[in-house]
Amino acid sequence: QVQLVESGGGLVQAGGSLRLSCAASGSIFSINDMGWYRQAPGKQRELVADITSGGSTRYADSVKGRFTISRDNAKNTVYLQMNSLKPEDTAVYYCNQVLRRFQIGTPINYWGQGTQVTVSS
């Protein structure tokens, strides 16, 4: 069994900062990509940022220069530092980790439960 637990969401004023964390626990052999997605009311889930096992990152255009994704492989944890937050960043943020539970087998997508981020104007 693998579980992803997110933390760090909340209510912040425009221009403020939040840091999201997502830790994976359970039987894990290796983790490939880690990422953050978000879903605002009435909209589809979208990629915010992701990071490969080698440290390569990519960001949605809307968050470039404001958000930073990072990972701690020893802790099976991915972070999202969000600065200069805007009301349009309001959404439920979901963590995603693509991991192998065993040495043999294909990587599987796991999702966190989601954490609410609300940015007031």
Short mmCIF file of N, CA and C in Angstrom, two decimals:
data_model
loop_
_atom_site.label_atom_id
_atom_site.label_comp_id
_atom_site.label_asym_id
_atom_site.label_seq_id
_atom_site.Cartn_x
_atom_site.Cartn_y
_atom_site.Cartn_z
N GLN A 1 0.83 -1.18 0.00
CA GLN A 1 0.00 0.00 0.00
C GLN A 1 0.88 1.25 0.00
N VAL A 2 0.53 2.22 -0.83
CA VAL A 2 1.25 3.48 -0.90
C VAL A 2 0.26 4.61 -0.61
N GLN A 3 0.70 5.55 0.17
CA GLN A 3 -0.14 6.69 0.50
C GLN A 3 0.63 7.98 0.28
N LEU A 4 -0.02 8.97 -0.34
CA LEU A 4 0.54 10.30 -0.50
C LEU A 4 -0.21 11.26 0.40
N VAL A 5 0.51 11.94 1.25
CA VAL A 5 -0.11 12.86 2.20
C VAL A 5 0.39 14.27 1.91
N GLU A 6 -0.56 15.16 1.64
CA GLU A 6 -0.24 16.55 1.31
C GLU A 6 -0.46 17.44 2.53
N SER A 7 0.28 18.54 2.56
CA SER A 7 0.08 19.53 3.60
C SER A 7 0.52 20.89 3.07
N GLY A 8 0.08 21.94 3.77
CA GLY A 8 0.56 23.27 3.46
C GLY A 8 -0.43 24.20 2.78
N GLY A 9 -1.60 23.71 2.43
CA GLY A 9 -2.58 24.59 1.81
C GLY A 9 -3.18 25.54 2.83
N GLY A 10 -4.00 26.46 2.35
CA GLY A 10 -4.65 27.39 3.25
C GLY A 10 -5.12 28.64 2.54
N LEU A 11 -5.43 29.64 3.34
CA LEU A 11 -5.92 30.93 2.86
C LEU A 11 -4.81 31.96 2.98
N VAL A 12 -4.58 32.69 1.89
CA VAL A 12 -3.52 33.70 1.91
C VAL A 12 -3.98 34.89 1.06
N GLN A 13 -3.48 36.06 1.38
CA GLN A 13 -3.80 37.25 0.59
C GLN A 13 -2.97 37.29 -0.69
N ALA A 14 -3.48 37.97 -1.67
CA ALA A 14 -2.73 38.13 -2.92
C ALA A 14 -1.36 38.73 -2.63
N GLY A 15 -0.36 38.17 -3.29
CA GLY A 15 1.01 38.58 -3.06
C GLY A 15 1.74 37.75 -2.03
N GLY A 16 1.00 36.93 -1.31
CA GLY A 16 1.59 36.11 -0.26
C GLY A 16 2.20 34.83 -0.80
N SER A 17 2.65 34.00 0.13
CA SER A 17 3.33 32.76 -0.22
C SER A 17 2.77 31.58 0.57
N LEU A 18 2.88 30.41 -0.03
CA LEU A 18 2.56 29.15 0.63
C LEU A 18 3.55 28.10 0.14
N ARG A 19 3.77 27.09 0.97
CA ARG A 19 4.62 25.98 0.57
C ARG A 19 3.85 24.69 0.77
N LEU A 20 3.65 23.95 -0.31
CA LEU A 20 2.99 22.66 -0.25
C LEU A 20 4.01 21.55 -0.15
N SER A 21 3.65 20.50 0.59
CA SER A 21 4.49 19.32 0.71
C SER A 21 3.65 18.09 0.43
N CYS A 22 4.30 17.06 -0.10
CA CYS A 22 3.61 15.80 -0.37
C CYS A 22 4.60 14.67 -0.13
N ALA A 23 4.30 13.87 0.89
CA ALA A 23 5.19 12.77 1.25
C ALA A 23 4.54 11.43 0.92
N ALA A 24 5.30 10.57 0.27
CA ALA A 24 4.83 9.23 -0.04
C ALA A 24 5.34 8.26 1.01
N SER A 25 4.46 7.35 1.43
CA SER A 25 4.85 6.35 2.41
C SER A 25 4.33 4.99 1.97
N GLY A 26 4.94 3.94 2.53
CA GLY A 26 4.54 2.59 2.17
C GLY A 26 5.67 1.85 1.51
N SER A 27 5.32 0.80 0.80
CA SER A 27 6.30 -0.03 0.13
C SER A 27 6.67 0.61 -1.21
N ILE A 28 7.84 1.24 -1.28
CA ILE A 28 8.27 1.97 -2.46
C ILE A 28 9.68 1.54 -2.85
N PHE A 29 9.84 1.15 -4.11
CA PHE A 29 11.17 0.81 -4.60
C PHE A 29 11.87 2.02 -5.18
N SER A 30 11.18 2.76 -6.02
CA SER A 30 11.77 3.97 -6.61
C SER A 30 10.66 4.90 -7.07
N ILE A 31 11.00 6.18 -7.19
CA ILE A 31 10.05 7.18 -7.64
C ILE A 31 10.59 7.87 -8.87
N ASN A 32 9.81 7.92 -9.91
CA ASN A 32 10.21 8.60 -11.14
C ASN A 32 9.82 10.08 -11.05
N ASP A 33 8.83 10.48 -11.81
CA ASP A 33 8.41 11.87 -11.81
C ASP A 33 7.54 12.19 -10.59
N MET A 34 7.65 13.43 -10.16
CA MET A 34 6.77 13.96 -9.12
C MET A 34 6.18 15.25 -9.66
N GLY A 35 4.95 15.54 -9.28
CA GLY A 35 4.35 16.76 -9.82
C GLY A 35 3.21 17.28 -8.99
N TRP A 36 2.79 18.47 -9.36
CA TRP A 36 1.63 19.13 -8.75
C TRP A 36 0.66 19.53 -9.85
N TYR A 37 -0.59 19.22 -9.61
CA TYR A 37 -1.68 19.62 -10.50
C TYR A 37 -2.67 20.44 -9.68
N ARG A 38 -3.52 21.16 -10.36
CA ARG A 38 -4.56 21.90 -9.64
C ARG A 38 -5.86 21.88 -10.44
N GLN A 39 -6.94 22.03 -9.70
CA GLN A 39 -8.27 22.07 -10.32
C GLN A 39 -9.11 23.13 -9.65
N ALA A 40 -9.47 24.12 -10.43
CA ALA A 40 -10.35 25.18 -9.94
C ALA A 40 -11.80 24.80 -10.23
N PRO A 41 -12.74 25.37 -9.51
CA PRO A 41 -14.16 25.04 -9.74
C PRO A 41 -14.57 25.27 -11.20
N GLY A 42 -15.20 24.26 -11.78
CA GLY A 42 -15.67 24.37 -13.15
C GLY A 42 -14.61 24.23 -14.21
N LYS A 43 -13.38 23.90 -13.80
CA LYS A 43 -12.28 23.78 -14.76
C LYS A 43 -11.67 22.39 -14.69
N GLN A 44 -10.93 22.04 -15.74
CA GLN A 44 -10.25 20.74 -15.75
C GLN A 44 -8.98 20.82 -14.91
N ARG A 45 -8.56 19.65 -14.45
CA ARG A 45 -7.30 19.58 -13.72
C ARG A 45 -6.16 19.90 -14.69
N GLU A 46 -5.21 20.71 -14.22
CA GLU A 46 -4.10 21.10 -15.06
C GLU A 46 -2.77 20.91 -14.35
N LEU A 47 -1.74 20.69 -15.15
CA LEU A 47 -0.39 20.56 -14.59
C LEU A 47 0.09 21.93 -14.13
N VAL A 48 0.62 21.97 -12.92
CA VAL A 48 1.25 23.18 -12.42
C VAL A 48 2.76 23.10 -12.62
N ALA A 49 3.35 22.01 -12.17
CA ALA A 49 4.79 21.81 -12.30
C ALA A 49 5.11 20.35 -12.06
N ASP A 50 6.19 19.88 -12.69
CA ASP A 50 6.66 18.55 -12.36
C ASP A 50 8.18 18.51 -12.40
N ILE A 51 8.73 17.43 -11.81
CA ILE A 51 10.18 17.30 -11.70
C ILE A 51 10.53 15.83 -11.88
N THR A 52 11.53 15.57 -12.72
CA THR A 52 11.94 14.20 -12.97
C THR A 52 12.88 13.72 -11.87
N SER A 53 13.20 12.43 -11.92
CA SER A 53 14.13 11.87 -10.94
C SER A 53 15.51 12.50 -11.09
N GLY A 54 15.81 13.01 -12.28
CA GLY A 54 17.09 13.66 -12.51
C GLY A 54 17.10 15.13 -12.17
N GLY A 55 15.94 15.66 -11.78
CA GLY A 55 15.88 17.05 -11.36
C GLY A 55 15.41 18.03 -12.42
N SER A 56 15.07 17.55 -13.61
CA SER A 56 14.56 18.46 -14.64
C SER A 56 13.14 18.89 -14.28
N THR A 57 12.86 20.15 -14.50
CA THR A 57 11.56 20.70 -14.12
C THR A 57 10.86 21.33 -15.32
N ARG A 58 9.55 21.40 -15.21
CA ARG A 58 8.77 22.18 -16.16
C ARG A 58 7.60 22.79 -15.41
N TYR A 59 7.16 23.94 -15.93
CA TYR A 59 6.12 24.70 -15.27
C TYR A 59 5.05 25.14 -16.26
N ALA A 60 3.84 25.29 -15.75
CA ALA A 60 2.80 25.93 -16.54
C ALA A 60 3.22 27.39 -16.75
N ASP A 61 2.89 27.93 -17.89
CA ASP A 61 3.27 29.32 -18.18
C ASP A 61 2.74 30.28 -17.12
N SER A 62 1.57 29.98 -16.59
CA SER A 62 0.93 30.89 -15.65
C SER A 62 1.65 30.99 -14.30
N VAL A 63 2.55 30.06 -14.02
CA VAL A 63 3.23 30.07 -12.71
C VAL A 63 4.74 30.26 -12.84
N LYS A 64 5.25 30.30 -14.05
CA LYS A 64 6.70 30.48 -14.24
C LYS A 64 7.18 31.76 -13.56
N GLY A 65 8.28 31.63 -12.85
CA GLY A 65 8.84 32.79 -12.15
C GLY A 65 8.26 33.02 -10.78
N ARG A 66 7.16 32.35 -10.46
CA ARG A 66 6.52 32.52 -9.15
C ARG A 66 6.56 31.26 -8.30
N PHE A 67 6.44 30.11 -8.94
CA PHE A 67 6.42 28.82 -8.24
C PHE A 67 7.73 28.07 -8.47
N THR A 68 8.14 27.31 -7.47
CA THR A 68 9.33 26.47 -7.59
C THR A 68 9.02 25.08 -7.06
N ILE A 69 9.27 24.07 -7.87
CA ILE A 69 9.09 22.69 -7.44
C ILE A 69 10.45 22.11 -7.08
N SER A 70 10.46 21.28 -6.04
CA SER A 70 11.69 20.61 -5.63
C SER A 70 11.33 19.27 -5.01
N ARG A 71 12.33 18.43 -4.82
CA ARG A 71 12.08 17.12 -4.24
C ARG A 71 13.21 16.72 -3.32
N ASP A 72 12.85 15.89 -2.34
CA ASP A 72 13.83 15.29 -1.43
C ASP A 72 13.66 13.79 -1.56
N ASN A 73 14.56 13.16 -2.31
CA ASN A 73 14.40 11.73 -2.60
C ASN A 73 14.53 10.87 -1.35
N ALA A 74 15.33 11.31 -0.40
CA ALA A 74 15.50 10.54 0.84
C ALA A 74 14.21 10.49 1.65
N LYS A 75 13.37 11.50 1.46
CA LYS A 75 12.12 11.56 2.21
C LYS A 75 10.90 11.25 1.34
N ASN A 76 11.13 10.89 0.09
CA ASN A 76 10.02 10.62 -0.86
C ASN A 76 9.03 11.77 -0.88
N THR A 77 9.55 12.98 -0.88
CA THR A 77 8.72 14.16 -0.73
C THR A 77 8.96 15.15 -1.86
N VAL A 78 7.86 15.74 -2.32
CA VAL A 78 7.93 16.80 -3.31
C VAL A 78 7.33 18.06 -2.70
N TYR A 79 7.92 19.20 -3.06
CA TYR A 79 7.49 20.47 -2.52
C TYR A 79 7.07 21.42 -3.66
N LEU A 80 6.21 22.36 -3.31
CA LEU A 80 5.88 23.42 -4.24
C LEU A 80 5.88 24.73 -3.47
N GLN A 81 6.89 25.54 -3.72
CA GLN A 81 6.96 26.87 -3.13
C GLN A 81 6.22 27.83 -4.04
N MET A 82 5.21 28.48 -3.49
CA MET A 82 4.36 29.37 -4.28
C MET A 82 4.50 30.78 -3.74
N ASN A 83 5.04 31.66 -4.56
CA ASN A 83 5.22 33.06 -4.19
C ASN A 83 4.37 33.95 -5.08
N SER A 84 4.19 35.18 -4.65
CA SER A 84 3.42 36.17 -5.43
C SER A 84 2.08 35.58 -5.88
N LEU A 85 1.40 34.98 -4.95
CA LEU A 85 0.15 34.31 -5.28
C LEU A 85 -0.91 35.29 -5.76
N LYS A 86 -1.73 34.80 -6.68
CA LYS A 86 -2.79 35.59 -7.27
C LYS A 86 -4.14 34.92 -7.03
N PRO A 87 -5.22 35.67 -7.04
CA PRO A 87 -6.54 35.04 -6.86
C PRO A 87 -6.80 33.92 -7.86
N GLU A 88 -6.27 34.02 -9.05
CA GLU A 88 -6.49 32.97 -10.05
C GLU A 88 -5.71 31.69 -9.75
N ASP A 89 -4.86 31.71 -8.74
CA ASP A 89 -4.19 30.49 -8.30
C ASP A 89 -5.08 29.66 -7.37
N THR A 90 -6.22 30.20 -6.99
CA THR A 90 -7.14 29.48 -6.11
C THR A 90 -7.60 28.20 -6.77
N ALA A 91 -7.42 27.08 -6.06
CA ALA A 91 -7.77 25.77 -6.60
C ALA A 91 -7.48 24.71 -5.54
N VAL A 92 -7.90 23.50 -5.83
CA VAL A 92 -7.44 22.35 -5.06
C VAL A 92 -6.17 21.84 -5.75
N TYR A 93 -5.12 21.70 -4.98
CA TYR A 93 -3.83 21.26 -5.51
C TYR A 93 -3.63 19.78 -5.18
N TYR A 94 -3.28 19.01 -6.20
CA TYR A 94 -3.08 17.58 -6.06
C TYR A 94 -1.63 17.21 -6.34
N CYS A 95 -1.10 16.38 -5.49
CA CYS A 95 0.24 15.84 -5.69
C CYS A 95 0.15 14.57 -6.52
N ASN A 96 1.13 14.37 -7.37
CA ASN A 96 1.20 13.14 -8.18
C ASN A 96 2.62 12.60 -8.11
N GLN A 97 2.73 11.31 -7.89
CA GLN A 97 4.04 10.66 -7.93
C GLN A 97 3.93 9.38 -8.75
N VAL A 98 4.87 9.22 -9.65
CA VAL A 98 4.92 8.01 -10.50
C VAL A 98 6.00 7.11 -9.91
N LEU A 99 5.59 5.98 -9.37
CA LEU A 99 6.56 5.20 -8.62
C LEU A 99 6.42 3.70 -8.86
N ARG A 100 7.48 3.01 -8.52
CA ARG A 100 7.51 1.55 -8.55
C ARG A 100 7.48 1.04 -7.12
N ARG A 101 6.61 0.10 -6.87
CA ARG A 101 6.59 -0.52 -5.55
C ARG A 101 7.61 -1.65 -5.46
N PHE A 102 7.95 -2.23 -6.60
CA PHE A 102 8.88 -3.34 -6.63
C PHE A 102 9.89 -3.13 -7.75
N GLN A 103 11.01 -3.87 -7.70
CA GLN A 103 12.05 -3.70 -8.70
C GLN A 103 11.53 -4.08 -10.08
N ILE A 104 10.67 -5.08 -10.13
CA ILE A 104 10.09 -5.53 -11.38
C ILE A 104 8.67 -4.98 -11.49
N GLY A 105 8.33 -4.42 -12.64
CA GLY A 105 6.98 -3.89 -12.81
C GLY A 105 7.02 -2.50 -13.39
N THR A 106 5.87 -2.06 -13.88
CA THR A 106 5.79 -0.74 -14.49
C THR A 106 5.46 0.31 -13.44
N PRO A 107 5.94 1.53 -13.65
CA PRO A 107 5.59 2.61 -12.71
C PRO A 107 4.09 2.89 -12.73
N ILE A 108 3.58 3.28 -11.59
CA ILE A 108 2.15 3.55 -11.44
C ILE A 108 1.97 4.96 -10.89
N ASN A 109 0.91 5.62 -11.38
CA ASN A 109 0.56 6.95 -10.88
C ASN A 109 -0.16 6.87 -9.54
N TYR A 110 0.29 7.65 -8.60
CA TYR A 110 -0.41 7.78 -7.33
C TYR A 110 -0.74 9.26 -7.12
N TRP A 111 -1.90 9.48 -6.48
CA TRP A 111 -2.38 10.84 -6.25
C TRP A 111 -2.62 11.10 -4.78
N GLY A 112 -2.35 12.34 -4.39
CA GLY A 112 -2.71 12.77 -3.06
C GLY A 112 -4.19 13.10 -2.98
N GLN A 113 -4.65 13.42 -1.78
CA GLN A 113 -6.08 13.67 -1.56
C GLN A 113 -6.49 15.08 -1.96
N GLY A 114 -5.52 15.94 -2.17
CA GLY A 114 -5.80 17.32 -2.56
C GLY A 114 -5.77 18.24 -1.35
N THR A 115 -5.29 19.44 -1.57
CA THR A 115 -5.26 20.46 -0.52
C THR A 115 -5.73 21.79 -1.12
N GLN A 116 -6.59 22.46 -0.39
CA GLN A 116 -7.20 23.70 -0.90
C GLN A 116 -6.25 24.87 -0.72
N VAL A 117 -6.08 25.62 -1.78
CA VAL A 117 -5.34 26.89 -1.73
C VAL A 117 -6.31 27.98 -2.16
N THR A 118 -6.49 28.96 -1.28
CA THR A 118 -7.40 30.07 -1.58
C THR A 118 -6.62 31.37 -1.45
N VAL A 119 -6.65 32.17 -2.51
CA VAL A 119 -5.95 33.45 -2.52
C VAL A 119 -6.99 34.56 -2.60
N SER A 120 -7.02 35.39 -1.59
CA SER A 120 -7.99 36.48 -1.55
C SER A 120 -7.39 37.75 -2.15
N SER A 121 -8.25 38.54 -2.77
CA SER A 121 -7.77 39.77 -3.42
C SER A 121 -7.79 40.95 -2.47
#
